[in-house]
Coordinates of C-alpha atoms in Angstrom, one line a residue:
M1 CA 21.0 32.0 -15.7
L2 CA 17.8 32.4 -13.8
H3 CA 15.5 30.0 -12.1
P4 CA 11.7 30.4 -12.7
T5 CA 11.3 30.8 -8.7
S6 CA 13.3 34.1 -8.9
L7 CA 10.8 35.8 -11.2
G8 CA 9.7 38.2 -8.5
R9 CA 6.4 39.5 -9.6
T10 CA 4.6 36.1 -9.4
P11 CA 2.5 34.9 -6.6
G12 CA 4.3 32.6 -4.1
C13 CA 7.1 31.0 -6.0
G14 CA 7.4 32.0 -9.7
S15 CA 5.3 30.6 -12.5
F16 CA 5.0 29.5 -16.2
G17 CA 2.7 32.6 -16.9
Q18 CA 3.1 36.0 -18.2
E19 CA 6.3 36.9 -16.1
A20 CA 8.0 34.0 -17.7
A21 CA 6.9 35.0 -21.1
A22 CA 8.0 38.5 -20.5
W23 CA 11.5 37.3 -19.4
I24 CA 11.9 35.4 -22.7
A25 CA 10.8 38.5 -24.5
A26 CA 13.2 40.8 -22.7
M27 CA 16.2 38.4 -23.4
A28 CA 15.2 38.4 -27.0
R29 CA 14.8 42.0 -27.3
H30 CA 18.5 42.5 -26.3
G31 CA 19.9 39.7 -28.3
L32 CA 20.6 37.3 -25.5
G33 CA 20.5 33.6 -26.8
A34 CA 20.6 31.2 -23.8
W35 CA 18.5 30.7 -20.6
Q36 CA 19.6 28.3 -18.2
V37 CA 17.3 27.1 -15.4
L38 CA 17.8 24.8 -12.3
P39 CA 15.9 21.7 -12.2
L40 CA 12.1 22.2 -12.6
A41 CA 11.4 19.3 -10.1
P42 CA 9.5 19.8 -6.8
P43 CA 11.9 21.0 -4.4
D44 CA 12.8 19.1 -1.0
P45 CA 11.7 20.4 2.3
L46 CA 14.8 22.7 2.3
G47 CA 13.8 24.2 -1.0
S48 CA 16.5 22.4 -3.1
P49 CA 15.3 21.2 -6.6
Y50 CA 18.3 19.0 -6.7
N51 CA 17.0 16.5 -4.1
A52 CA 13.5 16.1 -5.7
P53 CA 10.9 13.5 -4.7
S54 CA 10.5 12.8 -8.5
A55 CA 13.3 12.9 -11.2
S56 CA 10.7 13.7 -13.9
A57 CA 7.8 15.8 -12.4
I58 CA 7.5 19.5 -12.5
S59 CA 7.0 21.5 -9.2
T60 CA 3.3 22.4 -9.2
R61 CA 4.2 25.7 -7.9
F62 CA 4.9 26.8 -11.3
L63 CA 1.4 26.3 -12.6
D64 CA -0.2 29.6 -13.9
G65 CA -3.9 30.1 -13.3
E66 CA -4.4 32.8 -15.9
A67 CA -3.3 30.3 -18.6
L68 CA -5.6 27.7 -17.5
H69 CA -8.6 30.1 -17.6
T70 CA -7.4 31.5 -21.1
A71 CA -7.6 27.8 -22.2
G72 CA -11.0 27.5 -20.8
L73 CA -10.0 24.8 -18.2
I74 CA -11.1 26.6 -15.1
P75 CA -13.8 29.3 -14.6
E76 CA -13.2 33.0 -13.5
D77 CA -14.3 32.5 -10.1
T78 CA -11.5 30.0 -9.5
L79 CA -9.1 32.7 -10.3
Q80 CA -10.8 35.2 -7.9
Q81 CA -10.9 32.6 -5.1
L82 CA -7.1 31.6 -5.5
P83 CA -5.1 32.1 -2.3
G84 CA -3.3 35.4 -2.5
A85 CA -5.3 36.6 -5.5
H86 CA -6.2 40.1 -3.9
Q87 CA -2.7 40.6 -2.3
P88 CA -0.2 42.8 -3.7
A89 CA 2.9 41.2 -5.6
R90 CA 5.7 40.7 -3.0
P91 CA 9.3 40.0 -3.7
Q92 CA 9.8 37.2 -1.0
L93 CA 9.4 33.5 -2.1
D94 CA 6.4 31.9 -0.4
G95 CA 6.3 28.1 -0.8
K96 CA 3.2 27.4 1.3
L97 CA 1.2 30.2 -0.7
A98 CA 2.5 28.6 -3.9
D99 CA 1.4 25.1 -2.7
A100 CA -2.1 26.3 -1.5
R101 CA -2.6 27.9 -5.0
A102 CA -1.6 24.7 -6.7
A103 CA -4.0 22.7 -4.8
H104 CA -6.7 25.1 -5.5
L105 CA -6.1 24.9 -9.3
G106 CA -5.8 21.1 -8.9
R107 CA -9.2 20.8 -7.4
A108 CA -10.7 23.1 -9.9
L109 CA -9.1 21.1 -12.8
L110 CA -10.4 17.8 -11.3
Q111 CA -13.9 19.1 -11.0
R112 CA -14.1 20.1 -14.7
Y113 CA -12.5 16.8 -15.6
R114 CA -15.0 14.8 -13.5
Q115 CA -17.8 16.7 -15.0
G116 CA -16.8 16.4 -18.5
L117 CA -16.6 20.1 -18.9
M118 CA -13.1 20.4 -20.5
R119 CA -13.9 21.8 -23.9
G120 CA -12.5 20.6 -27.3
S121 CA -10.1 17.8 -27.4
Y122 CA -8.7 18.2 -24.0
M123 CA -10.2 15.0 -22.6
E124 CA -8.5 12.9 -25.3
D125 CA -5.3 15.0 -25.2
F126 CA -4.9 14.3 -21.4
A127 CA -5.6 10.6 -21.8
T128 CA -3.1 10.4 -24.7
W129 CA -0.4 12.4 -22.6
R130 CA -1.1 10.3 -19.5
R131 CA -0.4 7.1 -21.5
D132 CA 2.7 8.5 -23.1
Q133 CA 4.2 9.5 -19.7
W134 CA 3.1 6.4 -17.8
S135 CA 6.7 5.2 -17.2
W136 CA 7.2 7.9 -14.5
L137 CA 3.8 9.5 -14.0
E138 CA 1.8 6.5 -12.5
D139 CA 4.5 6.0 -9.7
H140 CA 4.8 9.7 -9.0
C141 CA 1.0 10.0 -8.4
L142 CA 0.8 6.9 -6.3
Y143 CA 3.8 8.0 -4.3
L144 CA 2.5 11.4 -3.6
V145 CA -1.0 10.0 -2.6
I146 CA 0.4 7.5 -0.3
K147 CA 2.8 10.0 1.2
G148 CA -0.2 12.0 2.2
F149 CA -1.9 9.0 3.8
Q150 CA 1.4 8.1 5.8
K151 CA 1.5 11.8 7.1
G152 CA 4.8 12.6 5.1
R153 CA 6.9 9.7 6.2
P154 CA 9.6 8.5 3.8
W155 CA 8.5 5.3 1.8
W156 CA 10.7 2.8 3.6
R157 CA 8.6 3.7 6.8
W158 CA 5.3 3.0 5.2
S159 CA 3.4 -0.1 6.0
R160 CA 5.0 -3.0 4.5
P161 CA 2.7 -3.9 1.7
L162 CA 2.9 -0.3 0.4
A163 CA 6.7 0.1 0.9
Q164 CA 7.3 -3.1 -1.0
R165 CA 4.5 -2.5 -3.6
H166 CA 2.3 -5.5 -3.2
P167 CA 0.0 -5.4 -6.1
D168 CA -3.2 -5.8 -4.0
A169 CA -2.2 -2.7 -1.7
L170 CA -1.5 -0.6 -4.9
A171 CA -4.7 -1.6 -6.4
R172 CA -6.6 -0.6 -3.4
I173 CA -5.0 2.8 -3.4
R174 CA -5.8 3.2 -7.1
R175 CA -9.5 2.4 -6.3
T176 CA -9.9 4.5 -3.2
A177 CA -7.7 7.6 -4.1
A178 CA -8.6 7.7 -7.9
D179 CA -9.6 11.3 -7.6
A180 CA -6.3 12.3 -5.9
M181 CA -4.2 10.5 -8.3
D182 CA -6.2 12.1 -11.4
Q183 CA -5.7 15.7 -9.7
E184 CA -1.9 15.2 -9.7
A185 CA -1.8 13.8 -13.2
L186 CA -3.9 16.9 -14.4
L187 CA -1.6 19.3 -12.6
Q188 CA 1.4 17.5 -14.3
W189 CA -0.3 17.5 -17.7
Q190 CA -0.9 21.3 -17.6
L191 CA 2.6 22.1 -16.1
D192 CA 3.9 20.1 -19.2
R193 CA 1.8 22.2 -21.6
Q194 CA 2.6 25.5 -20.1
W195 CA 6.4 24.9 -20.0
G196 CA 6.3 23.4 -23.5
D197 CA 4.6 26.8 -24.7
L198 CA 7.5 28.6 -23.2
L199 CA 9.9 26.4 -24.8
C200 CA 8.2 27.2 -28.2
Q201 CA 8.3 30.8 -27.5
A202 CA 12.0 30.9 -26.6
R203 CA 13.0 28.8 -29.7
S204 CA 11.0 31.0 -32.0
K205 CA 12.9 34.1 -30.7
G206 CA 16.2 32.3 -31.1
I207 CA 16.7 31.4 -27.4
T208 CA 18.0 28.1 -26.3
V209 CA 16.7 26.9 -22.9
I210 CA 19.2 24.9 -20.9
G211 CA 17.9 22.5 -18.3
D212 CA 19.7 20.9 -15.4
M213 CA 19.6 17.3 -14.4
P214 CA 21.2 16.0 -11.1
F215 CA 23.1 12.9 -11.6
Y216 CA 21.6 11.1 -8.4
V217 CA 17.9 10.8 -7.3
A218 CA 16.7 11.5 -3.8
H219 CA 16.5 8.3 -1.5
D220 CA 12.9 9.3 -0.6
S221 CA 11.5 9.5 -4.2
S222 CA 9.0 7.9 -6.3
D223 CA 11.9 6.7 -8.6
V224 CA 13.7 4.7 -5.9
W225 CA 10.2 3.5 -4.3
G226 CA 9.2 2.4 -7.8
H227 CA 12.5 0.8 -8.9
T228 CA 14.3 -0.3 -5.9
H229 CA 16.1 -2.9 -7.6
L230 CA 17.9 -0.4 -9.7
F231 CA 19.3 1.4 -6.7
S232 CA 21.8 0.3 -3.9
V233 CA 19.2 -0.2 -1.0
Y234 CA 18.5 -3.2 1.0
G235 CA 15.1 -5.0 1.1
D236 CA 13.8 -2.8 4.1
G237 CA 14.7 0.4 2.0
S238 CA 17.8 1.3 3.9
L239 CA 20.8 2.5 2.1
R240 CA 23.2 -0.2 1.1
E241 CA 25.5 2.4 -0.5
Q242 CA 25.4 6.0 -0.8
S243 CA 26.9 8.7 -3.0
G244 CA 29.4 11.4 -2.4
V245 CA 33.0 12.6 -3.2
P246 CA 36.2 11.6 -1.3
P247 CA 38.3 13.8 1.1
D248 CA 40.0 16.6 -0.6
Y249 CA 41.7 20.0 0.0
F250 CA 38.2 21.6 0.8
S251 CA 37.0 18.8 3.2
A252 CA 39.1 16.3 5.2
T253 CA 36.0 13.9 5.5
G254 CA 34.6 14.4 2.0
Q255 CA 31.2 15.1 0.9
L256 CA 28.3 12.7 1.8
W257 CA 25.1 13.3 -0.3
G258 CA 22.8 10.6 1.2
T259 CA 21.5 9.5 -2.3
P260 CA 21.8 5.8 -3.2
T261 CA 24.1 4.9 -5.8
F262 CA 23.0 3.0 -8.8
A263 CA 23.0 -0.8 -9.1
W264 CA 24.6 -0.6 -12.4
H265 CA 24.5 -4.5 -13.1
R266 CA 20.7 -4.3 -13.0
H267 CA 20.6 -1.1 -15.2
R268 CA 22.8 -3.1 -17.8
Q269 CA 20.4 -6.0 -17.5
E270 CA 17.5 -3.9 -18.5
D271 CA 19.5 -2.2 -21.4
F272 CA 19.6 1.1 -19.3
R273 CA 15.8 1.6 -20.0
W274 CA 15.3 3.6 -16.8
W275 CA 18.0 6.0 -18.0
R276 CA 17.1 6.3 -21.5
E277 CA 13.4 7.3 -20.4
R278 CA 14.9 9.7 -17.9
I279 CA 17.0 11.5 -20.6
R280 CA 14.0 11.4 -22.9
R281 CA 11.8 13.1 -20.4
Q282 CA 14.6 15.8 -19.6
L283 CA 15.1 16.5 -23.2
H284 CA 11.6 17.0 -23.7
L285 CA 11.9 19.8 -20.9
A286 CA 14.8 21.7 -22.5
H287 CA 16.8 22.3 -25.8
V288 CA 20.0 21.4 -24.2
L289 CA 20.6 19.4 -20.9
R290 CA 23.4 20.1 -18.4
I291 CA 24.2 16.9 -16.5
D292 CA 25.4 17.4 -13.0
H293 CA 28.4 15.6 -11.5
F294 CA 29.2 14.2 -15.0
R295 CA 32.3 12.5 -13.5
A296 CA 30.1 9.9 -12.2
L297 CA 29.2 8.6 -15.6
E298 CA 32.9 7.3 -15.8
S299 CA 33.4 6.4 -12.1
Y300 CA 31.6 7.0 -8.7
W301 CA 32.6 7.4 -5.1
A302 CA 30.6 4.7 -3.2
V303 CA 30.2 5.1 0.6
P304 CA 28.8 2.3 2.8
G305 CA 25.1 3.2 3.5
Q306 CA 25.4 3.8 7.2
D307 CA 28.7 5.8 7.2
Q308 CA 28.5 9.4 8.5
D309 CA 31.2 10.7 6.4
A310 CA 32.7 9.8 2.9
R311 CA 36.2 8.8 4.1
D312 CA 35.6 5.1 3.7
G313 CA 34.1 5.2 0.2
R314 CA 35.7 3.4 -2.9
W315 CA 35.8 4.4 -6.5
H316 CA 33.8 2.1 -8.9
Q317 CA 33.5 2.1 -12.4
S318 CA 30.3 3.3 -14.3
P319 CA 29.0 2.1 -17.8
G320 CA 28.7 5.9 -19.0
A321 CA 30.2 5.1 -22.3
A322 CA 27.8 2.4 -23.1
M323 CA 24.9 4.7 -22.0
L324 CA 26.2 7.8 -23.9
R325 CA 26.3 5.7 -27.1
Q326 CA 22.8 4.4 -26.6
W327 CA 21.6 8.0 -26.1
Q328 CA 23.3 9.0 -29.2
E329 CA 21.6 6.6 -31.2
A330 CA 18.2 7.1 -29.7
F331 CA 18.3 11.0 -29.7
Q332 CA 20.3 11.4 -32.9
D333 CA 22.6 13.8 -31.2
L334 CA 23.6 14.7 -27.7
P335 CA 22.5 18.2 -26.7
L336 CA 24.5 17.8 -23.3
I337 CA 26.6 20.0 -21.3
A338 CA 28.9 18.1 -18.8
E339 CA 29.4 19.6 -15.5
D340 CA 33.1 18.5 -15.2
L341 CA 34.0 20.8 -12.3
G342 CA 36.4 19.7 -9.3
V343 CA 39.2 17.1 -9.5
I344 CA 38.7 15.4 -13.0
T345 CA 40.7 12.6 -14.2
P346 CA 42.1 11.9 -17.6
A347 CA 39.4 9.1 -18.0
V348 CA 36.6 11.5 -17.4
E349 CA 38.1 14.0 -19.8
A350 CA 38.4 11.3 -22.4
L351 CA 34.8 10.3 -22.0
R352 CA 33.6 13.9 -22.3
D353 CA 35.7 14.3 -25.5
D354 CA 34.9 11.1 -27.0
F355 CA 31.4 12.3 -27.2
Q356 CA 32.4 15.9 -28.1
L357 CA 30.5 17.2 -25.1
P358 CA 31.3 20.7 -23.9
G359 CA 32.6 21.1 -20.4
M360 CA 32.4 23.9 -17.9
K361 CA 34.6 26.6 -16.9
I362 CA 33.9 28.9 -13.9
L363 CA 36.0 32.2 -13.8
Q364 CA 35.8 32.6 -10.1
F365 CA 38.0 29.5 -9.9
A366 CA 40.8 30.8 -12.2
F367 CA 42.7 33.0 -9.9
D368 CA 44.8 30.9 -7.8
G369 CA 48.2 32.2 -9.1
H370 CA 48.9 29.3 -11.3
P371 CA 49.3 30.5 -15.1
N372 CA 48.2 26.9 -16.3
N373 CA 45.0 27.0 -14.1
P374 CA 42.4 25.2 -16.4
Y375 CA 39.8 27.8 -15.7
L376 CA 41.8 30.8 -17.0
P377 CA 40.6 31.6 -20.5
H378 CA 44.0 31.5 -22.3
V379 CA 44.4 27.8 -21.0
Y380 CA 41.1 26.5 -22.6
P381 CA 42.1 23.6 -24.7
S382 CA 39.4 24.2 -27.4
D383 CA 36.3 26.1 -27.9
N384 CA 34.1 23.4 -26.8
V385 CA 33.4 24.8 -23.4
V386 CA 30.7 26.8 -21.6
V387 CA 32.2 29.6 -19.4
F388 CA 30.4 31.1 -16.3
T389 CA 31.2 34.0 -14.2
G390 CA 29.8 32.0 -11.4
T391 CA 26.9 29.3 -10.9
H392 CA 24.1 28.7 -8.5
D393 CA 26.5 27.3 -6.0
N394 CA 28.9 30.2 -6.0
A395 CA 29.0 33.6 -4.3
T396 CA 27.9 36.3 -6.6
S397 CA 30.7 38.1 -8.4
V398 CA 30.4 41.0 -6.0
G399 CA 30.3 38.7 -3.0
W400 CA 33.4 36.8 -4.3
W401 CA 35.4 40.0 -4.8
A402 CA 34.6 41.0 -1.5
S403 CA 35.9 37.8 0.0
L404 CA 39.3 38.0 -1.7
N405 CA 42.4 39.1 0.2
G406 CA 44.7 41.8 -1.2
E407 CA 47.1 39.3 -2.9
D408 CA 44.2 37.4 -4.6
R409 CA 42.7 40.8 -5.8
Q410 CA 46.0 41.9 -7.2
R411 CA 46.2 38.6 -9.0
V412 CA 42.9 39.2 -10.7
E413 CA 43.6 42.8 -11.7
T414 CA 46.9 41.9 -13.1
Y415 CA 45.4 39.2 -15.3
L416 CA 42.5 41.7 -16.4
G417 CA 45.2 44.5 -16.8
H418 CA 43.0 47.2 -15.0
P419 CA 41.5 47.7 -11.5
V420 CA 38.4 46.0 -10.6
T421 CA 35.5 48.3 -10.1
A422 CA 32.4 46.1 -11.2
P423 CA 33.4 42.5 -10.6
G424 CA 30.4 40.9 -12.3
W425 CA 30.6 42.9 -15.5
Q426 CA 34.6 42.6 -15.8
L427 CA 34.2 38.8 -15.4
L428 CA 31.7 38.7 -18.0
R429 CA 33.7 40.7 -20.6
L430 CA 36.6 38.2 -19.9
A431 CA 34.3 35.5 -20.5
L432 CA 32.8 36.9 -23.7
M433 CA 36.4 37.6 -24.9
S434 CA 37.3 34.0 -24.6
R435 CA 37.2 31.3 -27.2
A436 CA 34.5 29.5 -25.4
A437 CA 31.3 28.3 -27.3
L438 CA 28.8 29.7 -24.9
V439 CA 28.9 32.3 -22.1
M440 CA 26.5 32.2 -19.1
T441 CA 26.2 34.5 -16.1
P442 CA 23.7 34.6 -13.2
L443 CA 21.3 37.5 -13.5
Q444 CA 22.6 38.6 -10.1
D445 CA 26.0 39.5 -11.5
L446 CA 24.3 41.7 -14.2
M447 CA 22.5 43.5 -11.3
S448 CA 25.9 43.7 -9.5
L449 CA 24.3 42.4 -6.5
G450 CA 26.3 41.1 -3.4
D451 CA 25.9 37.8 -1.4
E452 CA 22.5 38.7 -0.1
A453 CA 21.3 37.6 -3.5
R454 CA 23.1 34.3 -3.6
M455 CA 21.1 31.3 -4.5
N456 CA 22.8 28.5 -2.6
R457 CA 25.5 28.0 -0.1
P458 CA 26.5 24.4 -0.4
G459 CA 26.7 22.6 3.0
T460 CA 24.3 24.8 4.6
T461 CA 20.6 24.2 5.2
T462 CA 19.0 27.6 5.6
G463 CA 18.6 30.7 3.6
N464 CA 19.1 29.0 0.2
W465 CA 17.0 28.9 -3.0
S466 CA 14.9 31.7 -2.2
W467 CA 16.4 34.7 -4.1
R468 CA 13.7 36.6 -6.3
I469 CA 14.3 39.5 -8.6
P470 CA 13.6 42.6 -6.3
V471 CA 12.4 44.9 -9.1
P472 CA 9.9 44.7 -12.1
L473 CA 11.4 43.0 -15.1
E474 CA 11.1 46.3 -17.1
Q475 CA 13.7 47.7 -14.8
L476 CA 16.3 45.2 -16.0
D477 CA 16.3 46.5 -19.5
G478 CA 19.5 48.6 -18.8
H479 CA 21.3 45.6 -17.5
L480 CA 20.3 43.2 -20.5
Q481 CA 20.8 45.8 -23.1
G482 CA 24.3 46.4 -21.8
Y483 CA 25.0 42.6 -21.7
G484 CA 23.6 42.4 -25.4
A485 CA 25.7 45.1 -26.6
M486 CA 28.9 43.7 -25.0
A487 CA 28.1 40.3 -26.3
A488 CA 27.6 41.7 -29.9
L489 CA 31.1 43.5 -29.6
Y490 CA 32.7 40.1 -29.4
G491 CA 30.6 38.4 -32.0
R492 CA 28.2 36.8 -29.7
G493 CA 24.3 37.0 -29.6
S494 CA 21.1 35.0 -30.0
C495 CA 22.1 33.8 -33.5
T496 CA 25.5 32.5 -32.3
T497 CA 24.2 30.9 -29.0
A498 CA 21.1 29.3 -30.1
S499 CA 23.0 27.4 -32.8

């Protein structure tokens, strides 16, 4: 598991360029068959890709200038003038630099487009792609342009004609800001092409790319603004109902996420068209898709929109079975992984199992002293699971081990049958020995890094989403080779996982 933002020898914030291709080649070289990324969407102001302003767009921070030049889409001097072009590579993530580079590349693309200088069939290809992606792209471009005019205010605080999408007001934006809309569309087109090339490279080398889709979408997003009737918001844009989870052992007040719940009766009336197009888009961006908070496909915790915690929410049924049947028919199969962590009911398990979707097991959750803990490998009910040493929301394995008290450590060592000296690798061996269909581990665990390398601490707002590989990729060969050899020892590898 490695997000493209963590590719450390890239300017600013990762890219879909040579470093990403080199990462795929390194995985293939050592027989590793699955690469999981976090959502590729634009991050929110805190850096999280799980609260994006668009459920379908790709972050412009990933666009690679070298690939644009090689394709003949921008001239050499554009590369020379890129912000940060003459600075040495740095391991720190720099979102501002990445945004400046994307804006520079966008202006260059727009200039070539306006002047008709895109060679070959690019002009026709762009027009065709834009038509094909219209269901999300038009609103995304409009939203970004208007948000710029409105000094970054959320859409419900825009002027009334724009917030409520009066046709005349939107037509005026299309006329007066045509260049800005074209520029964003051009950026998304090239991001789609560059990521598509990486997907093809991965597939050709026997590597399955696993994407990640949040269940809910951000309140301040082009999706909610463009389809307010499909979400639990009032006419003024304020939340009628918001998402979260109820109080539990970990939180006496529950979790409040601040994203609107879905107006499911409206989705039913429209035959789930919005969801179907969303899944279609996400399956275009990955070979397999992990659905975050899968349990909300069966029932969801709905909290009054103005509440400050989740205690007064209620459970409501979701039409998940009807949607899954529709997706099964539309997409022939369901290349999905269900994120089924936390307190999961028999009804959620039945929904997952009825559609034969693999669930998730996290080894860090396994050692509470109960021999029937569902995260212990010997308790897995079938092989239709994906086992992780940890996820982007967990401590690294080294950090996790450091946090355990003596009794907990003894429990882990008793289960493993020997002392723990390398937590990440020993959990990984346990995962590889299990009956799970697929084994995933964060790169941080292969590198035996502590919590300074953690990707995210849920419930906190600073210091997240910024970890980058601190060494050149070639220095990872020993780690990847060891992983590949261990996987092969237990009958795993690219042939097994890619299938």
